[in-house]
Amino acid sequence: MASFLGGPSMMPPSPVEVLEAAAQTVDRHLQADASYGDLTDQLNVPSHKQPSLSGLNDYDYPSTVDPRIGADCLSELSTVKKVPLPPELVEQFGYMQCNCMMGLFPEISRAWLSIDGDIFVWNYEDGGDLAYFDGLNETITSAGLVHPKHGVFQPHIQYLLCLTTPVDIVLLGVSFNRPHTGLDELVHSEMHLLPTPLFTLPTDNTHINSIMGTALGRIFMAGKDGCLYELTYQAEDGWFSRKCRKINHSASTLSFIVPSFLNFSFAEDDPLVQITVDESRHILYTRSEKGTIQVFDLGEDGKGTSRVAAVSLQTTVQNAALVARNIDRSNFKPLVHIAAVSRTESVNVHLVAVTHAGVRLYFTTNYFHHPRSRPSMLSLVHVRLPPGFSASASPQKPSNVHVAHYKKGTLLLASSQTEDNDVLWASSPDSFPFQNKLMETHATIPIDGRTWALTEVPLPSVSQRPADPNAPIRADPPLVVTEHMEPVRRFILLSAQGSHLMNKLRPVDQLRQLLIKNNGPDSEEVKDFFKLHLASQACATCLILACSKLAADKQVSEWATRAFFLYGGEVQINYGAPSIPPSTLGPASLSTTIGPTGYSSPAPISTTVMTPGPGLSSSFATPAQALHPSQMSTPNTAFGQQQQSLLQQQQQQQLLLQQQQQQSLLHQQQSQQQHQFPSFGQEVFYSPKHEGICLYLSRLLRPLWEYKVVSDVPFQNRQGQKQIFLASRLSGEELSWFLQQLSELREFITVNSQFASPLVTESLTATPLQRTSRLDVSTQLDEQTRRRQLVEAQIKHEKQSMQYNEELIQRICENLGLWKVLCDHQFHILASGLEGSL
């Protein structure tokens, strides 16, 4: 292994001590990444009885054009392509007599169009693979794609297409010419609609407006009469049940026995128009035309149905007006969209409703901090105003919103500007992680034509969850923690002109875009990226690109490596009492000292950045040919006193890191380091380059570090006896991915450890009080000598820490390689032959 130490060193530690020290470094960065709160913490909601308001302050939607933010060059959405409608469909519009509808089936990368009684389905990625069904005599009123129940149909039927007319409900089988192994295969597969319906059931004069399926294969339908229906089916008729039947969950539990025209309802006619399902909690929500939201509990296993609560629009508007007293009530009605919030996004927030003005209303269905409780209510907990309501905001704000989409913090709003054109509003918190306030970027995109449908391509979550079902439930970490594993999110907008495909850019995608746009890292825009995310986080993002070995990423990889050294900073010393460490995690929201007016004021802390001399080179010192800034600082901000809370949390998070930093080295070397450092008022911190590498390493290891890598799987042997065997939670392909990423990081460390600055330079920044206290030249020289000794001591530890990390990566790769061999040779069989003590 290549050594990072430039000169003779003390007695080398044992291999166990080396690995323990490196493991402690991983632990402290994992703990820092875990220091995020729930969505209700960001929304400042202490309980379900204390709703809050946001959107009135400048920091809720920081201006991206403000140079102090450094985000004016970042794009949230990137247009991938625009695909026109197939020419065959354009001809069909001339034959329309009664009704026309359009929608999306993102599960199979298809869009659909119904014209009277005919339905056409095509691939929205390229406009090809047009399929149709014309076996209905009545006008189609709704269409939905659902999963089939397990064990009812033949394996080649991968989905069910549910169509409704004023007379019948029809189930069609959907198959593909390739096995269903993933969405990518379906995009390039040919779809077939079976010509003969699998089931046909009369509607009993019930007009169906919307269809929604669940992961278990249940089919729910929204009735024009305001009732929630379910279409159930089974392989064979039973003694007391038909093969296919329709159940009314809004009326009696025995309603499936009595035809719907005999079920009299004295309630005011309020058609249901939308159904959404929370698969993580097994809760179903409905939205009516007049804005009433209903909650249905599907049970712990997702197989039951019971109505829990219903809240009218009038009640919702009244509650919202009590929270936002100075906001016109017209902004809170009507409702245009509801979206279930899964457990991976928030433990306490369960539903988001969007109004025609773009206002978000957050709801919960049970008491806070009881994530395993079943729903018992529907309570408004927060009102989030859209951009445009703060005092200094531009007058432009969303209006006439008619289509919306919300998931994982990202909100898309289709706002009608004219009869023929829309504007798409997009907001996301991904650029402001680890904040105790919800801060979002926002942007607008012009859309040709009127939006008919807007949705997101479903992608499997790669965030590894604890294997223990009794473990505490937490929301997923911010995107910056998992962006190296997360696939790019894609949104589909459908209009009469065709499909509009857009990607949601991750921070690493934004950095890639900036490097390509500026033909390298030597630009203010790339520097602003480091200001926004701070140097260590930006360095971790750089490593995703710099370590890539793909041929298409070769040039970008070189640029990212240059950016890593150009803006990665050096070892830093902080002077002051009490001293506050420079933040190396989270966005660069407020690293400056905030004065009474909100502008930066002279800080009582002096930061010195030292570049090592020729006798002692940093493990990742900036190459001499790269012009590096002497100090990486955050641009001044003027967000007011509210920003002080953001600064405090950022400081607390970094304090947590620094308190554990000494534990990352051996006990003997820690003692020696403490003797070299001053006892009070001076602290030396690792360079952002070092912290960026440790951050990236810990995030690569996160799915493997704290979670069980094997699980007990029950099975039944040939004799009918139940047994349990040990199975690997990761496949051979997944282990290969981890091996590749770790190997590429280790190669980056080895190759780039040769860089060192040959010149002796330093940048000494002191407050006026410190400058006036220097009475003579000798005192100043002593001060500089003391600082240099501090930096040299820290550089030694930084080199040693990087050497330990390299050793840890090598050992982990060896173990993962062995684990992969076991998985390739049926791990469960090999494990069954081990003794119980092992």
Short mmCIF file of C-alpha atoms in Angstrom, two decimals, residues 31 142 182 200 243 327 334 346 412 414 423 426 496 537 543 548 573 588 590 628 682 703 762 778 792 797 811:
data_model
loop_
_atom_site.label_atom_id
_atom_site.label_comp_id
_atom_site.label_asym_id
_atom_site.label_seq_id
_atom_site.Cartn_x
_atom_site.Cartn_y
_atom_site.Cartn_z
CA GLN A 31 -23.56 10.09 12.72
CA SER A 142 -62.06 6.16 -16.86
CA GLY A 182 -37.57 -3.88 -14.88
CA THR A 200 -66.85 -7.88 -17.20
CA LYS A 243 -66.01 -14.59 -9.13
CA ILE A 327 -53.73 35.58 3.74
CA PRO A 334 -60.47 24.81 -4.40
CA SER A 346 -41.93 11.89 7.03
CA LEU A 412 -44.73 20.45 -9.73
CA ALA A 414 -49.16 23.25 -14.04
CA VAL A 423 -46.31 27.38 -17.01
CA ALA A 426 -41.07 23.38 -9.76
CA ALA A 496 -52.23 17.60 -26.80
CA GLN A 537 -19.87 18.36 0.83
CA LEU A 543 -15.65 12.34 -5.99
CA SER A 548 -16.04 7.29 -12.45
CA ILE A 573 -7.01 27.06 12.37
CA ALA A 588 -23.40 27.26 2.84
CA LEU A 590 -24.82 31.07 6.93
CA HIS A 628 -6.50 27.90 -4.79
CA GLN A 682 -7.31 27.55 19.05
CA PRO A 703 -25.94 0.35 3.49
CA GLU A 762 0.23 31.18 4.27
CA SER A 778 9.08 39.13 17.47
CA GLU A 792 2.07 20.63 10.55
CA HIS A 797 -2.73 13.31 11.38
CA ARG A 811 -9.83 -4.92 3.81
#
